[in-house]
Coordinates of C-alpha atoms in Angstrom, one line a residue:
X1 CA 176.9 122.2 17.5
X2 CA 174.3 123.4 19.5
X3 CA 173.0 122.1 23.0
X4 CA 169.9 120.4 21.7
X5 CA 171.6 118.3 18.7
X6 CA 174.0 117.4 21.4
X7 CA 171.3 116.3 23.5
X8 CA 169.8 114.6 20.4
X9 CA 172.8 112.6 19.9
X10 CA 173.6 111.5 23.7
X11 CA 169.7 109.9 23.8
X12 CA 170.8 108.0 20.3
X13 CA 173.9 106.4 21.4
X14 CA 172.2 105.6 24.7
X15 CA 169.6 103.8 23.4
X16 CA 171.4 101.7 21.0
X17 CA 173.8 100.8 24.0
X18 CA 170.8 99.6 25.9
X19 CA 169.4 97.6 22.5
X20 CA 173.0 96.1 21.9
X21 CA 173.3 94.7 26.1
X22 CA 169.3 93.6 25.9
X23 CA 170.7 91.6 23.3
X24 CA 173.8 90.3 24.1
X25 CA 171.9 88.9 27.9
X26 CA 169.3 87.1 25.4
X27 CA 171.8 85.5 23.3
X28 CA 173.9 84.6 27.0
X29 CA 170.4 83.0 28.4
X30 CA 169.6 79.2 28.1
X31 CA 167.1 78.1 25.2
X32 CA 164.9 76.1 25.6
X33 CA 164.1 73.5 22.8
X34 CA 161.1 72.2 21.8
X35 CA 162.5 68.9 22.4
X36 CA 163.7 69.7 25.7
X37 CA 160.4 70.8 26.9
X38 CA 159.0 67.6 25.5
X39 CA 161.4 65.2 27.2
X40 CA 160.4 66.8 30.5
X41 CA 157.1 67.0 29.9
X42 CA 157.6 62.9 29.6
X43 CA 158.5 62.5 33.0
X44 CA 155.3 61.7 34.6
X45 CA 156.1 59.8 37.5
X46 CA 158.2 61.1 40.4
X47 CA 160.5 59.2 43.3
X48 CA 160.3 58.0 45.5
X49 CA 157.4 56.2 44.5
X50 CA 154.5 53.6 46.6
X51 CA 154.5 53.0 49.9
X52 CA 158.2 53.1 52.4
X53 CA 156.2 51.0 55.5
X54 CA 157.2 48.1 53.1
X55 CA 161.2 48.6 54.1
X56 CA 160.2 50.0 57.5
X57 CA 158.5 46.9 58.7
X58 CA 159.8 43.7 59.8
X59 CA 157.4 41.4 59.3
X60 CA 157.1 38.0 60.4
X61 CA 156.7 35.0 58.6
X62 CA 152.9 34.8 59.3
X63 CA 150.4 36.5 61.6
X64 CA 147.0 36.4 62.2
X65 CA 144.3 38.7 60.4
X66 CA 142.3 41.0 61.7
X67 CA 138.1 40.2 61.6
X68 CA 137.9 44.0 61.1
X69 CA 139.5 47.3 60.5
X70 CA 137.5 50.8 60.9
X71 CA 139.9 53.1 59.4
X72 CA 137.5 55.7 59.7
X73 CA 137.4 56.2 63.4
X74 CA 139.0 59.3 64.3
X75 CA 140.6 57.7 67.6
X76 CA 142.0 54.8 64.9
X77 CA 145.7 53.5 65.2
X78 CA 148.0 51.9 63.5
X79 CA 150.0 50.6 66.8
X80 CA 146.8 50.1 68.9
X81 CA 145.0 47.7 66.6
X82 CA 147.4 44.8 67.5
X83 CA 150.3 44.0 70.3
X84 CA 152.5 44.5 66.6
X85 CA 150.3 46.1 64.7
X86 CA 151.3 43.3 61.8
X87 CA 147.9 43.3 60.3
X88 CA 147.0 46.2 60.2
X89 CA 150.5 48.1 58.9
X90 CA 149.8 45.4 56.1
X91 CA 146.2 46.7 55.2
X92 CA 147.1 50.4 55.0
X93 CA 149.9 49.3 52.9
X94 CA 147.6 46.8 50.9
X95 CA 145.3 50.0 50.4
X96 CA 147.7 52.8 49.9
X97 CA 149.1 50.5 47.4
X98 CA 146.0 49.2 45.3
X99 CA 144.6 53.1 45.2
X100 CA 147.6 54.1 43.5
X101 CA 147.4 51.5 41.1
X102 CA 143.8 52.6 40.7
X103 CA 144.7 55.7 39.9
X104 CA 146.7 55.2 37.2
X105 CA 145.3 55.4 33.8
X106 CA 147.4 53.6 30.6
X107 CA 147.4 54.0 26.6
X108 CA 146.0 51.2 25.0
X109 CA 147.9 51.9 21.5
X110 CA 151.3 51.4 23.4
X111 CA 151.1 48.0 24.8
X112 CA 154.1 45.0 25.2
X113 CA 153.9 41.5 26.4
X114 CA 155.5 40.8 29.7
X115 CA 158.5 38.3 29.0
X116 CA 158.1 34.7 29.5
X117 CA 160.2 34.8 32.6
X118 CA 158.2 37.5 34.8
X119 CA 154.7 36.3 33.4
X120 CA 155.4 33.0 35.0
X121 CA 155.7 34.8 38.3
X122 CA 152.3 34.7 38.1
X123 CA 151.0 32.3 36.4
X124 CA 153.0 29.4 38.7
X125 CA 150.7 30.7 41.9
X126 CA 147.8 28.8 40.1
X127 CA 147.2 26.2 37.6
X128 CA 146.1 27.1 33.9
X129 CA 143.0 28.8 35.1
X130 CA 145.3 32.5 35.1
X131 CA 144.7 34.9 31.7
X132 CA 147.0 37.6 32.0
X133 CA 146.4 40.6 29.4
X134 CA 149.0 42.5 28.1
X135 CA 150.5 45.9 29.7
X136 CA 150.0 49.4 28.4
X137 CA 151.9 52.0 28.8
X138 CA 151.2 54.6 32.3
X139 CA 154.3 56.8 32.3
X140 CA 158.1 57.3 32.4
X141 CA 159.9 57.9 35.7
X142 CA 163.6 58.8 34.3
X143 CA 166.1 58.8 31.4
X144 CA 169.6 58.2 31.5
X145 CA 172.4 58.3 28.2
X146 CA 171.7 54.0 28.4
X147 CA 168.0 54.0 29.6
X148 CA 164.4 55.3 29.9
X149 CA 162.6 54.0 32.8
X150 CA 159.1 53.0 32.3
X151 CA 156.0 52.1 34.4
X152 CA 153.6 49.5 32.6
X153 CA 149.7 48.3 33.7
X154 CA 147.8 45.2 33.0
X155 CA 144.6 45.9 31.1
X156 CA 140.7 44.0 31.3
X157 CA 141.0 42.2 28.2
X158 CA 139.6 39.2 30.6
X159 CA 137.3 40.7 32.6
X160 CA 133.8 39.3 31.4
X161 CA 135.5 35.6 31.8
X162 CA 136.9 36.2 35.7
X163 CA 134.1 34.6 38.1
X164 CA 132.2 33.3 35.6
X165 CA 131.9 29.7 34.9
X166 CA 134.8 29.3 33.1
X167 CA 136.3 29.9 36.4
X168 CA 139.2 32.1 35.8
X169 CA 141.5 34.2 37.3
X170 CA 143.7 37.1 36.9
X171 CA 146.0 39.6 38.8
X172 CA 146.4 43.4 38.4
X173 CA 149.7 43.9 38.1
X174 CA 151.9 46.8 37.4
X175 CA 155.6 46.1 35.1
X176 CA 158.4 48.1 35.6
X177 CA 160.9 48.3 32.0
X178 CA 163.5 49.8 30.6
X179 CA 163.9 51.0 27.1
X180 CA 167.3 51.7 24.6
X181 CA 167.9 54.8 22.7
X182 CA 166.3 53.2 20.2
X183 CA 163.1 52.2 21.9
X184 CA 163.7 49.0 22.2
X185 CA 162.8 47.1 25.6
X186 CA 165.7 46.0 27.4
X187 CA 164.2 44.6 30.7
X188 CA 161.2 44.1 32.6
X189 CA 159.9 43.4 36.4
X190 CA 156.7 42.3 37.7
X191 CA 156.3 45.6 40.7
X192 CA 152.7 44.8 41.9
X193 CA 150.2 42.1 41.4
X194 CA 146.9 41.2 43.6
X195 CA 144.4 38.8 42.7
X196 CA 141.9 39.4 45.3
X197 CA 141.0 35.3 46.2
X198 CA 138.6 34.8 48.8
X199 CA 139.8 31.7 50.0
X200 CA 144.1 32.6 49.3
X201 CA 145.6 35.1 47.4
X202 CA 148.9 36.4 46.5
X203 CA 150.1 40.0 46.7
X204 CA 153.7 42.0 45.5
X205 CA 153.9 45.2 47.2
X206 CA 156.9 47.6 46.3
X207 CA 158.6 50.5 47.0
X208 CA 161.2 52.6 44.7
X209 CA 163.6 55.4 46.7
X210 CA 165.3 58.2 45.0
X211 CA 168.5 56.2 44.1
X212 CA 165.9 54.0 41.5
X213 CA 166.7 50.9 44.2
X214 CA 163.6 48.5 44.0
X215 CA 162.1 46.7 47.3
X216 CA 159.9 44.4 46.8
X217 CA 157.3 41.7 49.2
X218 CA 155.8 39.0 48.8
X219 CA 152.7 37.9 50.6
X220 CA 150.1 35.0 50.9
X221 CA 147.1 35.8 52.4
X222 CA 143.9 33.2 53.7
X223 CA 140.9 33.6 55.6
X224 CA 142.9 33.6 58.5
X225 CA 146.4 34.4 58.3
X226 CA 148.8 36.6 56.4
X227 CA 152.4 35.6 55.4
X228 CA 155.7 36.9 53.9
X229 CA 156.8 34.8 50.8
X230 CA 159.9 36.6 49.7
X231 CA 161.3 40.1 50.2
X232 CA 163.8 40.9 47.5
X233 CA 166.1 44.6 46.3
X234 CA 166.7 44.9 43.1
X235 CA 168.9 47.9 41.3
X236 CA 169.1 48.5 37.7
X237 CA 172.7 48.5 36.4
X238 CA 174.2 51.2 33.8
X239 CA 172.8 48.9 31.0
X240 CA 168.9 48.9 32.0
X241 CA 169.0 45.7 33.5
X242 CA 167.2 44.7 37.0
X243 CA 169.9 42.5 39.4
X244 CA 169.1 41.2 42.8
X245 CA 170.6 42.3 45.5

């Protein structure tokens, strides 16, 4: 055998060697699935979620408002605005709060009524005058093997009718659920609402940490002062559903 076939036949078994590893460390290397990709492409929303100044201020039961707020002044403080700063910790959570829910567009062809229980959250701050349209789906936050968390909005199904001489009212409002395997609701919680009054209105403000533990406040708000109604933490249990704590 001469030096050349030789040669010939060392390149041939070398590159077959190389073939056979490339393929053996593509078999070894995670895939992917379709399905996979899609479930994590689901995941829309991220923790922690909405604003953290709700846990990290004690409020009192009631304060006076503020006749004005310049946020826009570059020499503008939280602290400085009041001998508390109350007020006006409460209108950059109010604000940070209502431009994410703003922000968040929902599909109307996935929609579910809000159970009897956490609609009449609402609907017990006025008399008969509240319309409350359904909520739509916004996005999911997590799944688990028992549960797929799930953020809901209100829609404007009402809008033409608020202010106008029928004199109604609504709230935004955002819906927390959770879902089976089988996409079937298993919960739901009332997050957010705001109804805007002139003369009172009522506000739920929330936060959501890492650990999927809910805060929530409660607020009532007139042309002069600004109160706490209820604060409440809620967790969601291995079976999707919401429990005080």
């Amino acid at each position: 055998m001469n030096f050349f076939l030789v040669t010939i036949l060392l390149i041939c078994a070398f590159t077959v060697s190389c073939e056979k590893n490339d393929l053996k460390q593509a078999t070894n290397e995670p895939i992917v699935s379709l399905n996979e990709e899609k479930k994590n492409t689901e995941i829309v929303l991220k923790l922690p979620l909405s604003e953290k100044k709700i846990i990290e201020c004690n409020f009192p039961k009631e304060w006076n408002n503020l006749e004005e707020i310049d946020d826009t002044n570059p020499d503008f403080s939280i602290e400085k605005i009041s001998k508390k700063g109350y007020d006006s910790i409460f209108y950059f959570i109010e604000k940070n709060i209502d431009d994410f829910y703003n922000s968040l567009n929902y599909n109307k062809k996935q929609a579910i009524d809000v159970s009897k229980n956490e609609a009449e959250i609402l609907l017990k701050l006025y008399d008969s005058s509240v319309v409350l349209d359904s909520v739509y789906y916004v996005g999911t936050i997590t799944k688990t093997p028992n549960y797929t968390l799930k953020l809901y909005k209100n829609g404007d199904k009402y809008k033409s009718m608020l202010g106008s001489e029928n004199e109604k009212s609504s709230f935004n409002y955002l819906c927390l659920t959770t879902f089976n395997n089988q996409d079937v609701l298993i919960d739901s919680k009332i997050i957010y609402y705001n109804n805007y009054d002139d003369i009172q209105s009522y506000k739920r403000f929330f936060y959501i940490d890492e650990n999927f533990k809910i805060y929530l406040s409660d607020f009532i708000v007139n042309e002069l002062n600004t109160g706490i109604l209820n604060k409440t933490n809620i967790e969601i249990d291995e079976k999707g559903f919401f429990n005080k704590k």
